[in-house]
Short mmCIF file of C-alpha atoms in Angstrom, two decimals:
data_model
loop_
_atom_site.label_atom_id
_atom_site.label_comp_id
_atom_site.label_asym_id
_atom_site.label_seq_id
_atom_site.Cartn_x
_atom_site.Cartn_y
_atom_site.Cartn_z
CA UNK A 1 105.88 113.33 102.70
CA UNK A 2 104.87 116.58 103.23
CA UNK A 3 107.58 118.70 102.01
CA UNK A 4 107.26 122.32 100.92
CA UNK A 5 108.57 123.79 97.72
CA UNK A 6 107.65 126.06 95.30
CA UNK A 7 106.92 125.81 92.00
CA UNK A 8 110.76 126.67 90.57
CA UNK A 9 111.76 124.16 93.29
CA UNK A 10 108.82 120.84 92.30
CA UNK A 11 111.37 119.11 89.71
CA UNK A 12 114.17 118.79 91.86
CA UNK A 13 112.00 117.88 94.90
CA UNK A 14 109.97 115.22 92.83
CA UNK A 15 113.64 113.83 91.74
CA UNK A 16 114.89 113.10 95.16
CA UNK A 17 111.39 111.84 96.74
CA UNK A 18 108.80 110.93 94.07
CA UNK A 19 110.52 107.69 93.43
CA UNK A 20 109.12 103.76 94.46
CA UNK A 21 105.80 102.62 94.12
CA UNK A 22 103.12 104.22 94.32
CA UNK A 23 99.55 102.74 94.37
CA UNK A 24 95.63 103.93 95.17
CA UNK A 25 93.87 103.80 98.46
CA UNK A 26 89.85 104.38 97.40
CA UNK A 27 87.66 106.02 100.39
CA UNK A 28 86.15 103.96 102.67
CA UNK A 29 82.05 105.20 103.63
CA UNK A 30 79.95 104.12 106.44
CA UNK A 31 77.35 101.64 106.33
CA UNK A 32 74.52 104.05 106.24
CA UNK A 33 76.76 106.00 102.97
CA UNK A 34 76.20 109.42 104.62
CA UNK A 35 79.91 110.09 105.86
CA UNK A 36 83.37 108.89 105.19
CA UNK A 37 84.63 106.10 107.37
CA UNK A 38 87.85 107.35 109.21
CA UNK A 39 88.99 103.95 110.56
CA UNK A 40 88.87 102.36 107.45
CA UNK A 41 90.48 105.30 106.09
CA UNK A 42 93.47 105.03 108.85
CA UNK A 43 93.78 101.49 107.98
CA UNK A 44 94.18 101.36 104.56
CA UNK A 45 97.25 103.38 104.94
CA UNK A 46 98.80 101.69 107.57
CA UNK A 47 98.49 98.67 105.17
CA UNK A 48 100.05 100.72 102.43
CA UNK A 49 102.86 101.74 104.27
CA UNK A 50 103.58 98.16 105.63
CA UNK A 51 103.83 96.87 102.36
CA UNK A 52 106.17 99.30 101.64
CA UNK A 53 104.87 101.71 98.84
CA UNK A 54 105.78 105.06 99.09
CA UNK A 55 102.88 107.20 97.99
CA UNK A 56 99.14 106.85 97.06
CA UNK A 57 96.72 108.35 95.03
CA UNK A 58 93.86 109.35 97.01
CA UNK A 59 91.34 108.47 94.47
CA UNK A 60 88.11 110.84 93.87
CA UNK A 61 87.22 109.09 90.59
CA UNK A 62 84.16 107.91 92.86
CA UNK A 63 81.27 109.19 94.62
CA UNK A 64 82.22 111.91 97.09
CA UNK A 65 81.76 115.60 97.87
CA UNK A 66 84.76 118.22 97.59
CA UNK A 67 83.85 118.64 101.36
CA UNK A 68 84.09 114.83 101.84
CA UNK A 69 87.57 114.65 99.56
CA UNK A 70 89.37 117.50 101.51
CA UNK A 71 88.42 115.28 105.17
CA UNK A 72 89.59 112.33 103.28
CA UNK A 73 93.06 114.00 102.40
CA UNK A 74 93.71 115.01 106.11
CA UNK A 75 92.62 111.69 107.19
CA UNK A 76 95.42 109.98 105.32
CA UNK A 77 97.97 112.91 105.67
CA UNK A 78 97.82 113.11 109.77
CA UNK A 79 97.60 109.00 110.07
CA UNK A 80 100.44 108.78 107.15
CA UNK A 81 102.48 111.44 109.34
CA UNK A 82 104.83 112.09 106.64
CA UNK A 83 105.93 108.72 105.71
CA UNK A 84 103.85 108.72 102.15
CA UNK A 85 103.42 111.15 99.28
CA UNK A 86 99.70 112.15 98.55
CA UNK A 87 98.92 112.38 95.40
CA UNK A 88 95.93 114.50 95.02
CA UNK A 89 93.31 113.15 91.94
CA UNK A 90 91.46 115.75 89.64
CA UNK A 91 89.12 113.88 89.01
CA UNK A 92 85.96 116.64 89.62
CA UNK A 93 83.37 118.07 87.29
CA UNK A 94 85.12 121.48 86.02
CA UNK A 95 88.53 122.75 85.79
CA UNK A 96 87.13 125.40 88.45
CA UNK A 97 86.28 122.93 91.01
CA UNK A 98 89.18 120.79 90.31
CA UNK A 99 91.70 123.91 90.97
CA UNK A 100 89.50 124.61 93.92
CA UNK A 101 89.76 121.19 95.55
CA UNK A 102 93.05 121.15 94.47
CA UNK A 103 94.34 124.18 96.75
CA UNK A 104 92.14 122.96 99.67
CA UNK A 105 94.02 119.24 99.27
CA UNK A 106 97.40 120.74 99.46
CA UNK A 107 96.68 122.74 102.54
CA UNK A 108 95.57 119.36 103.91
CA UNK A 109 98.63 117.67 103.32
CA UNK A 110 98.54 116.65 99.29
CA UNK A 111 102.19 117.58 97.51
CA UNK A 112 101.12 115.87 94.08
CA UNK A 113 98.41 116.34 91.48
CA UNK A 114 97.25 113.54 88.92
CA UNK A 115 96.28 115.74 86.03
CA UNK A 116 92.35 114.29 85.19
CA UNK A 117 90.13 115.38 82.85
CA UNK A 118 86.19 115.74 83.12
CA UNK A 119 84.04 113.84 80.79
CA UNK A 120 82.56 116.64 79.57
CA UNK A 121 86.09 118.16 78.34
CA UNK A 122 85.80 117.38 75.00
CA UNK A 123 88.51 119.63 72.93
CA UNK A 124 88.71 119.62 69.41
CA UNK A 125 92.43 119.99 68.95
CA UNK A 126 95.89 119.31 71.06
CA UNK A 127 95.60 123.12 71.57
CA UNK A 128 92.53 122.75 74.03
CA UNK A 129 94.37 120.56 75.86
CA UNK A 130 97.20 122.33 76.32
CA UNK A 131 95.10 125.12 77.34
CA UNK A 132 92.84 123.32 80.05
CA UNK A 133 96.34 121.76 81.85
CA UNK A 134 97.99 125.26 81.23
CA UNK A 135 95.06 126.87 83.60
CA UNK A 136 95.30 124.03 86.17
CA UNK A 137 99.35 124.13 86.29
CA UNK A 138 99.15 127.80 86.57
CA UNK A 139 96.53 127.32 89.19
CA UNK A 140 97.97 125.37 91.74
CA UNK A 141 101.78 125.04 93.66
CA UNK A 142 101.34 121.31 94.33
CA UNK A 143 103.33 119.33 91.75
CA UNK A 144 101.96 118.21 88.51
CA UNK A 145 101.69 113.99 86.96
CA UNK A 146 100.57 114.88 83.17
CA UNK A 147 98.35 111.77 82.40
CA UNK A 148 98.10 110.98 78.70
CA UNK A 149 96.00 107.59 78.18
CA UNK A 150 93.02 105.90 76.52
CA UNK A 151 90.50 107.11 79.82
CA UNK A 152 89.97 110.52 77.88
CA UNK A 153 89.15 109.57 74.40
CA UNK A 154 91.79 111.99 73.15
CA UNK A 155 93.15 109.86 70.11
CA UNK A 156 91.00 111.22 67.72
CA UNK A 157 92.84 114.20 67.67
CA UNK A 158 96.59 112.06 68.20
CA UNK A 159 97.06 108.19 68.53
CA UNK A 160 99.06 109.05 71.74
CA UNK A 161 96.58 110.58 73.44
CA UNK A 162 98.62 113.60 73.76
CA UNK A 163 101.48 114.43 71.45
CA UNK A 164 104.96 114.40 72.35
CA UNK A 165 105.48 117.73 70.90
CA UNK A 166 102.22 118.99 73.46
CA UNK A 167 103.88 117.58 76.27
CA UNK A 168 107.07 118.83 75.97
CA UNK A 169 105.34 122.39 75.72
CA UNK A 170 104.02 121.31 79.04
CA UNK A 171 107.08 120.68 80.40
CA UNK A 172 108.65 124.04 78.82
CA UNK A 173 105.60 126.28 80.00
CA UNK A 174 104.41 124.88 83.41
CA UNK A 175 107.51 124.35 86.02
CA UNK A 176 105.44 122.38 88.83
CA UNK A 177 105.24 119.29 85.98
CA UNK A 178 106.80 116.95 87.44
CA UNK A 179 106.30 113.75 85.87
CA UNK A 180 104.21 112.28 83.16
CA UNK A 181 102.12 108.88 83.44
CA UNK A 182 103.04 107.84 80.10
CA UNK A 183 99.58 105.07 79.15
CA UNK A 184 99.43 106.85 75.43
CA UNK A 185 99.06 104.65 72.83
CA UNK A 186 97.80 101.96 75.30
CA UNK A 187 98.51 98.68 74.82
CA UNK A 188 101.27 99.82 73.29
CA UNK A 189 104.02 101.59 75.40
CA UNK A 190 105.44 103.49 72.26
CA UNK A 191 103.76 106.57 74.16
CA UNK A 192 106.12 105.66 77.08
CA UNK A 193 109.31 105.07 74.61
CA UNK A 194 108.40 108.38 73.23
CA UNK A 195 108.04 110.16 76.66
CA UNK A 196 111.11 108.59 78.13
CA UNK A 197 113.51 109.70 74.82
CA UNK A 198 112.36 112.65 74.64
CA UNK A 199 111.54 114.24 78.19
CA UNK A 200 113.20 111.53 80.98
CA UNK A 201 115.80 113.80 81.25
CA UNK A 202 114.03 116.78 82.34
CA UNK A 203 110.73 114.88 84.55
CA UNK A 204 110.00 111.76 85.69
CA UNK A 205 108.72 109.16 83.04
CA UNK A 206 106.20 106.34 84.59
CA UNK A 207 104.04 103.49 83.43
CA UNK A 208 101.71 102.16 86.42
CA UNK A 209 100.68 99.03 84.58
CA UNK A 210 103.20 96.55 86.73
CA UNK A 211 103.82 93.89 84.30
CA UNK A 212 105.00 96.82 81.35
CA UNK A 213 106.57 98.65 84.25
CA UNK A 214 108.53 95.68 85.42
CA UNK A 215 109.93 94.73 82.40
CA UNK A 216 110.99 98.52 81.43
CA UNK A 217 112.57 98.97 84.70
CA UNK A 218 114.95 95.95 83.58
CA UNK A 219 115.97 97.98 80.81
CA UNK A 220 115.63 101.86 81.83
CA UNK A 221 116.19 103.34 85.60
CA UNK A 222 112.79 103.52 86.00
CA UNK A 223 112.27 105.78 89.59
CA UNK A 224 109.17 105.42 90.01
CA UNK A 225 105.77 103.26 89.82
CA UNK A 226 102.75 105.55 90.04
CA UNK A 227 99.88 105.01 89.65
CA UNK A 228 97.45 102.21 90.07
CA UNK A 229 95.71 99.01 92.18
CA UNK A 230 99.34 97.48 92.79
CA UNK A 231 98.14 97.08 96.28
CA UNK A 232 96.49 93.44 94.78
CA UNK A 233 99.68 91.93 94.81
CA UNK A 234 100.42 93.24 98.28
CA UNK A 235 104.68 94.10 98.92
CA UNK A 236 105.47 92.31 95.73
CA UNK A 237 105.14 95.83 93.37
CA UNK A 238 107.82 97.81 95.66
CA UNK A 239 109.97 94.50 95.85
CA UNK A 240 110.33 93.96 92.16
CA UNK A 241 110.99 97.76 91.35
CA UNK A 242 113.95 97.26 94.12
CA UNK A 243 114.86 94.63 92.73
CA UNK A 244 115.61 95.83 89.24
CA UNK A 245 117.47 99.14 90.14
CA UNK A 246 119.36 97.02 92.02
CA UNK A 247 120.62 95.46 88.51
CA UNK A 248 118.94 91.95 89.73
CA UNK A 249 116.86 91.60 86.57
CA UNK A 250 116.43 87.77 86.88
CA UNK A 251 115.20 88.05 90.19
CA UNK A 252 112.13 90.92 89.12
CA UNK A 253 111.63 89.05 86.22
CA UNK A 254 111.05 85.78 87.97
CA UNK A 255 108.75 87.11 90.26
CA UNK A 256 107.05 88.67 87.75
CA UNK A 257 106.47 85.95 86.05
CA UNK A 258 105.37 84.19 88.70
CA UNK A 259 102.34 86.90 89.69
CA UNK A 260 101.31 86.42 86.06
CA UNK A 261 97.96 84.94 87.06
CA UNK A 262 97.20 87.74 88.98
CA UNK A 263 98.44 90.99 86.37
CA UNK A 264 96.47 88.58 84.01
CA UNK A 265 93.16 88.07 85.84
CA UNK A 266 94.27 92.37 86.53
CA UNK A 267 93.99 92.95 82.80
CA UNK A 268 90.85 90.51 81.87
CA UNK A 269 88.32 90.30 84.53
CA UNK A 270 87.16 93.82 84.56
CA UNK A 271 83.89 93.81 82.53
CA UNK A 272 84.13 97.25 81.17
CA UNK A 273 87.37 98.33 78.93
CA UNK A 274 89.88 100.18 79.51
CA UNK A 275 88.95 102.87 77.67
CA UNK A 276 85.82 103.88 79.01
CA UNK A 277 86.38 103.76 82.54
CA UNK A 278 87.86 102.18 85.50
CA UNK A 279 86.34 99.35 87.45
CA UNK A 280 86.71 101.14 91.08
CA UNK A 281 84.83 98.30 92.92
CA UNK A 282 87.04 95.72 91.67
CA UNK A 283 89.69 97.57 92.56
CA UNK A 284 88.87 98.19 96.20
CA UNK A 285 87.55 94.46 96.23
CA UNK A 286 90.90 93.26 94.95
CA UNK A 287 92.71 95.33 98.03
CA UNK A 288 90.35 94.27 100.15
CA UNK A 289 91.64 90.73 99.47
CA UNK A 290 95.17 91.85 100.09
CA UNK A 291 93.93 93.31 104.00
CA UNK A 292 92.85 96.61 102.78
CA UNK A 293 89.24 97.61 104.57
CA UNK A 294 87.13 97.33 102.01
CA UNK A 295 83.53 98.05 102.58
CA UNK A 296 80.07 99.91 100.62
CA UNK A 297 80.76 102.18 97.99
CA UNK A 298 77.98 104.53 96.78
CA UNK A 299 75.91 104.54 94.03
CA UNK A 300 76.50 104.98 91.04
CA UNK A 301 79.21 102.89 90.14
CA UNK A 302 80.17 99.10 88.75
CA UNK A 303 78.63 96.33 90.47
CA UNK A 304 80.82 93.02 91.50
CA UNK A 305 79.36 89.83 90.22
CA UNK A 306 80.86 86.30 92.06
CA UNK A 307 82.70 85.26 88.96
CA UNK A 308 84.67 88.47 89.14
CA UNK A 309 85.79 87.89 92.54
CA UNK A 310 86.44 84.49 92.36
CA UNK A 311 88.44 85.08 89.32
CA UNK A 312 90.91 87.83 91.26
CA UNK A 313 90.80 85.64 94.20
CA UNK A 314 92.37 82.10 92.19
CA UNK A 315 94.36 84.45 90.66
CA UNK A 316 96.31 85.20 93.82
CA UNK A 317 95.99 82.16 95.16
CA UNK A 318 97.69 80.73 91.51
CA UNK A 319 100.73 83.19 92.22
CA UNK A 320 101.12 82.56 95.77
CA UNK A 321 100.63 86.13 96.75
CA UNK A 322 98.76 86.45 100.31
CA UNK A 323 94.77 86.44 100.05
CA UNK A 324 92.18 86.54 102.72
CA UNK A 325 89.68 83.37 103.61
CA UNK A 326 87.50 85.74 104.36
CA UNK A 327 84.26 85.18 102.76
CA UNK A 328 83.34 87.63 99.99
CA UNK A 329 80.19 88.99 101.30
CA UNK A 330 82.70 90.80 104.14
CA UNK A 331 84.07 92.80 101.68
CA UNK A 332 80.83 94.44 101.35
CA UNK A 333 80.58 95.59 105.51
CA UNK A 334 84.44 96.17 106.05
CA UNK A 335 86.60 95.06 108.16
CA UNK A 336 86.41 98.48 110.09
CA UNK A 337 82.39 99.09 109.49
CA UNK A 338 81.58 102.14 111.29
#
């Protein structure tokens, strides 16, 4: 939404307008793979502002340049015009570049950092951690998710990825922390519980995983949904989040239950786990189903086999969410190719 605010001011922003759901919007490449493709860019969010979320991650967890990231951030931030918050992802090799593309993506429009860390981090205590997110924080003005989960491989130094105790040193030393994506302990949410007692009075506590987040959100005030592929079950995310802080827990739940094929198929069809890495073509095949653009992505990355897809596409058809009859091998040219 492109608001300014300093780093004394990020909390109280991120309390009145980091709220809703927020989902992922993967870059879209030509056909040749030597450039980014700007209409499918456009597109997908127009289609994530019709179905109502209110901010997406702009995901670089795949194959692109810094140079490439930055044009994908303005993209999105001049066709969003406002109307979405852009959450910049650290997802490059070093803390250096990340801090670099960082500053470039909030001078193109970015207001929010995922906090990511490379694969070749590999700390040896909850120290090191703190240390790597202290230099980032310090770094940068946008404001700050913290991200404890599985992805990292941090729980051989705490089961929770990161320790309570750590993050709340966070959120005492670094002012632009906003929020924390609370996945530790995955599949348990004790790391959320934990979070949520013990900081959710001070940032923003989330869990992006819709069918935990649901149900929480019956029993907490859950603000805020961020973030992950909830574009797959197209408005339904945004409507059941509205639909519990407006106390009418039957209704969310009832829904929810009734998109279980597709949170399920969400959860199981993947073919790597969830702690190594995340499936990005499935993901941008599953939005692509919901009227996102799909199209190539660039090597290397997972590969989509025709059980996979047929799997996420009954899956929506099984919950009655909308799906394209489209045949699959569009998803692979786009509907914008360019």
């Amino acid at each position: 939404m492109s608001i300014s605010f300093g780093k004394a001011e990020a909390r109280d922003w991120a309390w009145e307008h980091f709220q809703g759901v927020n989902n992922v919007v993967i870059p879209s490449f030509s056909a040749d793979m030597t450039r980014l493709n700007e209409s499918g860019i456009r597109h997908d969010i127009r289609r994530v502002i019709e179905l109502g979320f209110t901010g997406t991650l702009l995901v670089g967890e795949v194959n692109i340049t810094p140079d490439e990231y930055n044009r994908f951030v303005e993209i999105a931030a001049d066709e969003a015009a406002g109307r979405l918050n852009l959450i910049f992802h650290c997802a490059f090799n070093t803390l250096e570049e990340n801090i670099t593309a960082a500053r470039r993506a909030q001078a193109a429009g970015a207001n929010l950092a995922l906090l990511s860390y490379p694969p070749n981090f590999y700390p040896t205590s909850q120290q090191e951690i703190f240390e790597y997110s202290k230099a980032f924080c310090d770094a940068v003005d946008l404001g700050v998710i913290l991200f404890p989960m599985t992805h990292w491989g941090f729980e051989r130094l705490h089961p929770a990825s990161i320790s309570v105790d750590v993050l709340n040193s966070m959120v005492d030393d670094f002012p632009n922390v906003v929020s924390i994506k609370a996945e530790g302990g995955f599949p348990s949410v004790a790391g959320f519980a934990h979070a949520w007692t013990r900081l959710g009075e001070r940032v923003l506590i989330t869990m992006p995983i819709i069918q935990e987040a649901i149900a929480l959100a019956t029993l907490v005030p859950l603000r805020v949904i961020a973030t992950s592929n909830t574009e797959y079950y197209s408005d339904t995310a945004p409507r059941m989040l509205a639909l519990a802080r407006d106390g009418k827990t039957d209704e969310a739940l009832d829904l929810l239950w009734k998109i279980a094929p597709a949170w399920r198929a969400n959860s199981n069809v993947a073919p790597l786990p969830h702690g190594h890495t995340v499936n990005r073509a499935a993901w941008k095949y599953q939005a692509w189903l919901a009227g996102f653009n799909g199209g190539p992505m660039r090597v290397p990355g997972t590969r989509l086999h025709s059980g996979e897809m047929q799997a996420y596409r009954r899956a929506l058809h099984a919950s009655g969410l909308p799906v394209t009859d489209d045949p699959d091998e569009a998803y692979f040219v786009g509907r914008f190719p360019e």
